[in-house]
mmCIF file of C-alpha atoms in Angstrom:
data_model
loop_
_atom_site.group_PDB
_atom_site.id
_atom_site.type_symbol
_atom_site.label_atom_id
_atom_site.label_comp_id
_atom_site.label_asym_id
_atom_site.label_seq_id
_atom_site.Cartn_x
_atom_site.Cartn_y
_atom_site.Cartn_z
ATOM 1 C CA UNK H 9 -41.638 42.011 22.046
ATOM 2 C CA UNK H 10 -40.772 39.820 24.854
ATOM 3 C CA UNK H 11 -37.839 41.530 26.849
ATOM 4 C CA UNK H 12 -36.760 45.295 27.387
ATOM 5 C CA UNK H 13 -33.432 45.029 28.173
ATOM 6 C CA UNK H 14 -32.922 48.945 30.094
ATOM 7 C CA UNK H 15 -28.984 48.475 31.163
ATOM 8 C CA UNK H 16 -27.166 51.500 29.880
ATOM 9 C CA UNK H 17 -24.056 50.667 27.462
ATOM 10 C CA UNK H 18 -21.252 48.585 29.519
ATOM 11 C CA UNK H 19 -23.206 47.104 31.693
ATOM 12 C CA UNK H 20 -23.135 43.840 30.218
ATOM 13 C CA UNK H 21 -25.201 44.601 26.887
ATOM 14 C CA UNK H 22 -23.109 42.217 24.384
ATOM 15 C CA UNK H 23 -23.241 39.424 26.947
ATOM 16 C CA UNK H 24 -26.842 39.567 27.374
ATOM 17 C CA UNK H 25 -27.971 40.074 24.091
ATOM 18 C CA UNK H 26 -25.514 36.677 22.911
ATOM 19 C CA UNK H 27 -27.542 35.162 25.750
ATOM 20 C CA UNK H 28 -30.914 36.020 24.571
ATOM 21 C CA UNK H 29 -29.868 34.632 21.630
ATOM 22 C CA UNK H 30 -28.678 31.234 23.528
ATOM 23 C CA UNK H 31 -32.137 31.170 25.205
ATOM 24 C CA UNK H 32 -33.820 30.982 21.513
ATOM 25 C CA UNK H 33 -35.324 35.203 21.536
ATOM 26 C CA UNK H 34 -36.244 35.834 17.795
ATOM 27 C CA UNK H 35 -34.469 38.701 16.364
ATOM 28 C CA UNK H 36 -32.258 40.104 19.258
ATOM 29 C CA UNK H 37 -31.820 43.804 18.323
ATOM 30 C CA UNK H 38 -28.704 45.255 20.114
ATOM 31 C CA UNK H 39 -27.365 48.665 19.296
ATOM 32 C CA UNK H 40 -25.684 47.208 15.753
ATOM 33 C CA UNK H 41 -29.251 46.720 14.463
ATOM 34 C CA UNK H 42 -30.680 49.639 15.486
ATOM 35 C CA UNK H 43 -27.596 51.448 13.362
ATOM 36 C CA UNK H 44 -28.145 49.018 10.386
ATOM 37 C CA UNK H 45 -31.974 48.723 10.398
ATOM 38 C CA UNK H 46 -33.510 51.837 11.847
ATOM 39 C CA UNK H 47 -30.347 54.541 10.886
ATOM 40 C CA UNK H 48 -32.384 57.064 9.196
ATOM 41 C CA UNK H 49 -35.166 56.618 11.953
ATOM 42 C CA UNK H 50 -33.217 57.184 15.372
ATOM 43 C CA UNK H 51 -31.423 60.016 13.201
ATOM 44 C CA UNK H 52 -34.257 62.171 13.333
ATOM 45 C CA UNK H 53 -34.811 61.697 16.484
ATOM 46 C CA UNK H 54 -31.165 62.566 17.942
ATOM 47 C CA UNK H 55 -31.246 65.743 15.683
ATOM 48 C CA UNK H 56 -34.730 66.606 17.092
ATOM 49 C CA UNK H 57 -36.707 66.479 13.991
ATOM 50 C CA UNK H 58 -39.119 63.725 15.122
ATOM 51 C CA UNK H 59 -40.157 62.929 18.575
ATOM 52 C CA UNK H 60 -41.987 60.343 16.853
ATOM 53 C CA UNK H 61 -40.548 57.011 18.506
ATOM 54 C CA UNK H 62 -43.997 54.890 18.616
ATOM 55 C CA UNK H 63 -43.652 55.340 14.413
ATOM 56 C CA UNK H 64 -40.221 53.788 14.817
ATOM 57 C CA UNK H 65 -41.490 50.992 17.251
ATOM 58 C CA UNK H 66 -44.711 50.053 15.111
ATOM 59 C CA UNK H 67 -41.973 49.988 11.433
ATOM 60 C CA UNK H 68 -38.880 48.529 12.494
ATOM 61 C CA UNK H 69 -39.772 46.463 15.681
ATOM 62 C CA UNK H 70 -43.890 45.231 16.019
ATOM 63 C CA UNK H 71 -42.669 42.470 13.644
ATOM 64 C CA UNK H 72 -40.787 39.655 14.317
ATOM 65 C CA UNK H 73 -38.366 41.175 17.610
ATOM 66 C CA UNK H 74 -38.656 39.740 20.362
ATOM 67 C CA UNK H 75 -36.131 40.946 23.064
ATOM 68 C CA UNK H 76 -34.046 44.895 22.854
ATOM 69 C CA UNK H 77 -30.635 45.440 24.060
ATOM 70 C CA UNK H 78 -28.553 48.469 24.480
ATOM 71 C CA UNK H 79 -29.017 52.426 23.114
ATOM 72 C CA UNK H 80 -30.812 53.551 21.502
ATOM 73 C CA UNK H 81 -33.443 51.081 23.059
ATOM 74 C CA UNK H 82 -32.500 51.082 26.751
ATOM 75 C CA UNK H 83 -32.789 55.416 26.701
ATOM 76 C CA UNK H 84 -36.625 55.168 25.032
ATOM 77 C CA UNK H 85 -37.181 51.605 27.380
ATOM 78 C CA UNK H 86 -40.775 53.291 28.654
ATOM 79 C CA UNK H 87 -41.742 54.160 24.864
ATOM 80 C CA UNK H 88 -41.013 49.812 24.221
ATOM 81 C CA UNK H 89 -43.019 48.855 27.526
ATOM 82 C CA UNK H 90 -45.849 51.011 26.753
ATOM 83 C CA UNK H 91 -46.229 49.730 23.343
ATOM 84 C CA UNK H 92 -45.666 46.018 24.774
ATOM 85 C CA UNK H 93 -47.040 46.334 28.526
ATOM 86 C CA UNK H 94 -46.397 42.632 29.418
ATOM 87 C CA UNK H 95 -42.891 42.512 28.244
ATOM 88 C CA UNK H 96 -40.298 41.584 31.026
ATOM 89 C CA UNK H 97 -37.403 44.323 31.639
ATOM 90 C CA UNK H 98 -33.940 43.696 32.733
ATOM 91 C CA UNK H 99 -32.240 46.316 34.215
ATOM 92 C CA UNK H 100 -28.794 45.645 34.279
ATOM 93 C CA UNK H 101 -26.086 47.191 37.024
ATOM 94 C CA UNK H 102 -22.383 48.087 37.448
ATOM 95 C CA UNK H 103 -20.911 49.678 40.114
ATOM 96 C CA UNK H 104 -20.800 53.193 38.790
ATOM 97 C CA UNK H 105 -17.180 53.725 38.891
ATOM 98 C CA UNK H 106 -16.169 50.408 37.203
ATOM 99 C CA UNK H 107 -19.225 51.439 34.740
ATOM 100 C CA UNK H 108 -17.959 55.137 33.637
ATOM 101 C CA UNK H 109 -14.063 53.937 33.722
ATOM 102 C CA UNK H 110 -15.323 51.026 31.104
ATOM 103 C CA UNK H 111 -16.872 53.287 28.903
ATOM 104 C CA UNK H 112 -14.549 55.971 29.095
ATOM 105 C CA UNK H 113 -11.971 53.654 27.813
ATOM 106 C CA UNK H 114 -14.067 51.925 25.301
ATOM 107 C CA UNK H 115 -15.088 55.085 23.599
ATOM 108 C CA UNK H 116 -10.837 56.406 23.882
ATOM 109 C CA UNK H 117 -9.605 52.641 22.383
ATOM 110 C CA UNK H 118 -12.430 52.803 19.848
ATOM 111 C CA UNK H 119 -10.880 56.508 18.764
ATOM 112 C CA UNK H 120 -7.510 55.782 18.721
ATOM 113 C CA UNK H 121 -7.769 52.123 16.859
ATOM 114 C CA UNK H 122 -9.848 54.537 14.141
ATOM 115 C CA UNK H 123 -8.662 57.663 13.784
ATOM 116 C CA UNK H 124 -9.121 57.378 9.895
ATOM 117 C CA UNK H 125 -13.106 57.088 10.805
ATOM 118 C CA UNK H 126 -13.013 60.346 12.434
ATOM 119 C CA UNK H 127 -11.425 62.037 9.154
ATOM 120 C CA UNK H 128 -13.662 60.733 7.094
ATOM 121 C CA UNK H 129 -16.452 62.763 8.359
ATOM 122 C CA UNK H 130 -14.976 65.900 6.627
ATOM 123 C CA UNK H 131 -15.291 64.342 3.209
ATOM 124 C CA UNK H 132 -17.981 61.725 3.477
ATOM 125 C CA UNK H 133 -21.483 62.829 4.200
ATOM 126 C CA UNK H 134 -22.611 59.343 5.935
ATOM 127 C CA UNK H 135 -19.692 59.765 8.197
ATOM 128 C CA UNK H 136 -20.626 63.142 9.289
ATOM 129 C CA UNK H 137 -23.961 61.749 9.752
ATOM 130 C CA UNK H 138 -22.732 58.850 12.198
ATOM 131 C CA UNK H 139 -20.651 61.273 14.202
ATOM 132 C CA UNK H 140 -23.694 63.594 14.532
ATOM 133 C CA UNK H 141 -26.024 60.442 15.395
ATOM 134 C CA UNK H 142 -23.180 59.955 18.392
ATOM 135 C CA UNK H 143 -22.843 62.850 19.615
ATOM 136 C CA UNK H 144 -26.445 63.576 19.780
ATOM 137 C CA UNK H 145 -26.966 60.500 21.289
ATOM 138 C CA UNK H 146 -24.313 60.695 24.047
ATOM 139 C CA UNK H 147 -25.908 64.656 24.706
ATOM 140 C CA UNK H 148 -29.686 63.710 24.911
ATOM 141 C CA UNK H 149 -28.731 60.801 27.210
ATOM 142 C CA UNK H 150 -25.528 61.812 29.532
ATOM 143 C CA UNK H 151 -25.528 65.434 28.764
ATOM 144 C CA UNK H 152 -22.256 65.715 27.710
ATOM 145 C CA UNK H 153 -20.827 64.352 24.006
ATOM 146 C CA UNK H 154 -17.258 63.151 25.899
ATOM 147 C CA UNK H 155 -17.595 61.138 28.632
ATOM 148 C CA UNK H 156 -17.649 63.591 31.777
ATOM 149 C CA UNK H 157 -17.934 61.685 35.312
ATOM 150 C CA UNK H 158 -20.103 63.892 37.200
ATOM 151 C CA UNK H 159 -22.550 64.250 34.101
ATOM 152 C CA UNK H 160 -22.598 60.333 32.646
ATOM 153 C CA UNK H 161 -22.536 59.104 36.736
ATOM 154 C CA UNK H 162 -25.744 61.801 37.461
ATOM 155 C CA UNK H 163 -27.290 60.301 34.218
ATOM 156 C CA UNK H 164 -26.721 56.740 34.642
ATOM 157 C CA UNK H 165 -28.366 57.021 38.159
ATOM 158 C CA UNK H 166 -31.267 58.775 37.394
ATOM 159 C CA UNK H 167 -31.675 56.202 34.771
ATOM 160 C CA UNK H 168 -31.712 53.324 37.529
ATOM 161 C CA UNK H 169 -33.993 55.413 39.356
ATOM 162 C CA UNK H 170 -35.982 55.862 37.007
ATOM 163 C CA UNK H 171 -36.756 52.791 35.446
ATOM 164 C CA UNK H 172 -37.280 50.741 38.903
ATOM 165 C CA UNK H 173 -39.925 53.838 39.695
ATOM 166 C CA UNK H 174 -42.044 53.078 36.233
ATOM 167 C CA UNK H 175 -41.690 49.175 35.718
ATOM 168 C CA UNK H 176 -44.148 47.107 37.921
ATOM 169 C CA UNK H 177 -41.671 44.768 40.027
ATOM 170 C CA UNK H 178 -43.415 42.003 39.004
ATOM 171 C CA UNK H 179 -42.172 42.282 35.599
ATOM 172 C CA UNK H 180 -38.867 43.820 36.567
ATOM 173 C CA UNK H 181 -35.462 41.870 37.319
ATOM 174 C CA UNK H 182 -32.677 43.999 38.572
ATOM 175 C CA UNK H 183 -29.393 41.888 37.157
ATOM 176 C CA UNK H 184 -25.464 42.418 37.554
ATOM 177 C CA UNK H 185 -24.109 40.177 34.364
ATOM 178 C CA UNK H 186 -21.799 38.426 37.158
ATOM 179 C CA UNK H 187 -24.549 36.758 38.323
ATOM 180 C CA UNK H 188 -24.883 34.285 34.905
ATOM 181 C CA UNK H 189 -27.898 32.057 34.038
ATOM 182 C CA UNK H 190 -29.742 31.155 36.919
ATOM 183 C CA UNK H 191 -31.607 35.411 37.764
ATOM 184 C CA UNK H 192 -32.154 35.439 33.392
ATOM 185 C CA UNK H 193 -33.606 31.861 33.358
ATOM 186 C CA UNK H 194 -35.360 31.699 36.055
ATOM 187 C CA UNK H 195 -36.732 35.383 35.292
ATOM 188 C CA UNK H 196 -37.469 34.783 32.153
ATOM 189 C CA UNK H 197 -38.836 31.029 32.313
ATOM 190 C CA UNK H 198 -36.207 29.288 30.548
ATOM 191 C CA UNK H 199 -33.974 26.589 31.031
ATOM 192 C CA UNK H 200 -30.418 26.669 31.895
ATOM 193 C CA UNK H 201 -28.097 26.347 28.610
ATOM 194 C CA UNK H 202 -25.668 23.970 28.682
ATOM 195 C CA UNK H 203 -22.835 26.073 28.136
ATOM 196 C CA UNK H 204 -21.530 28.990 30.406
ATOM 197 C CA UNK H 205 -22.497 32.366 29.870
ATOM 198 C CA UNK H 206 -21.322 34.226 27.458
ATOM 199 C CA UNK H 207 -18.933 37.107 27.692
ATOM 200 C CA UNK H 208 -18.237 39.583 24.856
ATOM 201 C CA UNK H 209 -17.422 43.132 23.924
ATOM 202 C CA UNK H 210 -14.061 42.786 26.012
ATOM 203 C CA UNK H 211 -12.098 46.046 25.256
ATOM 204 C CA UNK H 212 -9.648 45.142 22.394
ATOM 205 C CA UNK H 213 -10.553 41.775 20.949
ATOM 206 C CA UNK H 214 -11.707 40.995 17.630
ATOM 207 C CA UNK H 215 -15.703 40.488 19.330
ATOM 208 C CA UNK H 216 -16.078 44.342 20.297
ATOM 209 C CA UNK H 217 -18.691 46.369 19.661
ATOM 210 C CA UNK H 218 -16.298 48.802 17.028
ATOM 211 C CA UNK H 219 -14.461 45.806 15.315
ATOM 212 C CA UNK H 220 -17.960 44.503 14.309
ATOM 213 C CA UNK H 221 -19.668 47.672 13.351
ATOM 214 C CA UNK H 222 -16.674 48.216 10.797
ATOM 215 C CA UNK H 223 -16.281 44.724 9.956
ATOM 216 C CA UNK H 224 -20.238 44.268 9.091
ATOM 217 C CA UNK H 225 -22.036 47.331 9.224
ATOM 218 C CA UNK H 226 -23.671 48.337 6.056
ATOM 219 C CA UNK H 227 -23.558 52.334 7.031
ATOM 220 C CA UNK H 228 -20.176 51.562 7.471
ATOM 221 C CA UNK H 229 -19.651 49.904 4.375
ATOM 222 C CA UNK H 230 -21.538 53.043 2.669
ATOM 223 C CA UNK H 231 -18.467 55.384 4.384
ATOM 224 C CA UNK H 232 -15.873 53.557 2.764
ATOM 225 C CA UNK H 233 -17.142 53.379 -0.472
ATOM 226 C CA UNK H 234 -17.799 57.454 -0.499
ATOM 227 C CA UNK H 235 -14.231 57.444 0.448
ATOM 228 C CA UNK H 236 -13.123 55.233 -2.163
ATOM 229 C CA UNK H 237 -14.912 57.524 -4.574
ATOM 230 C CA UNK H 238 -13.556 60.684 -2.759
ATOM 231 C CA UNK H 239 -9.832 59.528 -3.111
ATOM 232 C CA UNK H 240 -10.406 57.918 -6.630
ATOM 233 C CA UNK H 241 -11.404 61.528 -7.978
ATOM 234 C CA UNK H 242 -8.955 63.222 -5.761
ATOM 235 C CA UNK H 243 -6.458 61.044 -7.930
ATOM 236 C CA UNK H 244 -8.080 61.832 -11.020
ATOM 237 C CA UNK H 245 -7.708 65.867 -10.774
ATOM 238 C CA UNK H 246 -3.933 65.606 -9.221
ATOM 239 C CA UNK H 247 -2.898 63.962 -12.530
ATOM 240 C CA UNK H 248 -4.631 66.212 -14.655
ATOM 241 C CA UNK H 249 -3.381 68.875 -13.009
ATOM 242 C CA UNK H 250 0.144 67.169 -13.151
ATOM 243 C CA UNK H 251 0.008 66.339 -16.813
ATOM 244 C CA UNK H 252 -1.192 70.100 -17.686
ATOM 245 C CA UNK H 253 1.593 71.249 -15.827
ATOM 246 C CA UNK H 254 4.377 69.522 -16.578
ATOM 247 C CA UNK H 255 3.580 67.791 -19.403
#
């Protein structure tokens, strides 16, 4: 593990992780891997069954990852840098205003584009178990499962404070994603790509952070099958009870 990347959600998270990536970081894991490779993991923790996250960190991350973006991994950043005390951390900021607003919406376009998804949680159990894995989530870190300004603003500044209190500055570089390649690189030790800096996760194109969970998520892919399977039977008993009817 290389970099701890502590930014809350929407604060430049899909930019910087593509950028990693464009710097040549081994296994980038944003908040898509932690849902695909460490699901059943986090879960426990969310519900409060385990508050076992170095068991997590020592299975699904000690091998080949070398850089962390995003939740669940920007909440438990002091769990990563004291299980890799020389890794650099990037704290990325947003004026808090611009930062709720953003996430507010992106959470309200992601539930109105897929309001199917938030059926399926009555009659597919991995569904019910993604929308519990949210909304634990968003309660352990913001205090609140919807987005509520005075909670998510409190939380996302103790969070600042809090991470520039723990992380020696010497290992610590305090970013705003405007600011492109030259803070990461030079940071980091790397040279300038030649190519701008990327910019993703804009709310309501195809690169977005929902699109790609349904489009390539395997828990996802496990929620439409149960609902395949749901509606196929569902078919099967209306006809029989059809054809015994009327028949």
């Amino acid at each position: 593990m290389k970099v701890i990347c502590a930014g809350f959600p929407k604060t430049g998270t899909k930019s910087l992780a593509r950028a990693l990536r464009l710097l040549d970081y081994n296994a980038v894991y944003d908040y898509e891997e932690a849902i695909e490779f460490a699901f059943d993991d986090w879960e426990k923790i969310w519900n409060n069954q385990s508050t076992d996250v170095d068991s997590i960190l020592e299975k699904i991350y000690s091998k080949n990852v070398e850089a962390v973006v995003d939740m669940p991994h920007s909440y438990h950043f002091e769990e990563f840098l004291k299980r890799w005390p020389s890794a650099k951390v990037i704290l990325m900021l947003r004026e808090e205003d611009s930062w709720f607003t953003s996430f507010k919406n992106m959470l309200e376009q992601a539930e109105r584009d897929h309001k199917f998804y938030k059926f399926l949680q009555y009659i597919c159990p991995t569904s019910k178990r993604l929308t519990r894995w949210h909304e634990n989530m968003f309660l352990s870190t913001f205090g609140s499962i919807k987005p509520n300004p005075k909670k998510w603003k409190a939380a996302y500044r103790r969070h600042v404070a809090y991470v520039k209190s723990v992380v020696p500055k010497n290992q610590l570089l305090i970013y705003n994603i405007k600011q492109g390649w030259d803070p990461i690189c030079e940071f980091l030790e790397k040279k300038i790509p030649d190519q701008p800096f990327p910019v993703e996760n804009k709310a309501g194109s195809k690169t977005s952070i929902a699109e790609r969970m349904i489009n390539d998520s395997s828990v996802v892919k496990q929620i439409e099958l149960e609902a395949k399977l749901f509606f196929g039977a569902l078919s099967v008993v209306v006809a029989a009870i059809s054809i015994y009817f009327f028949l």
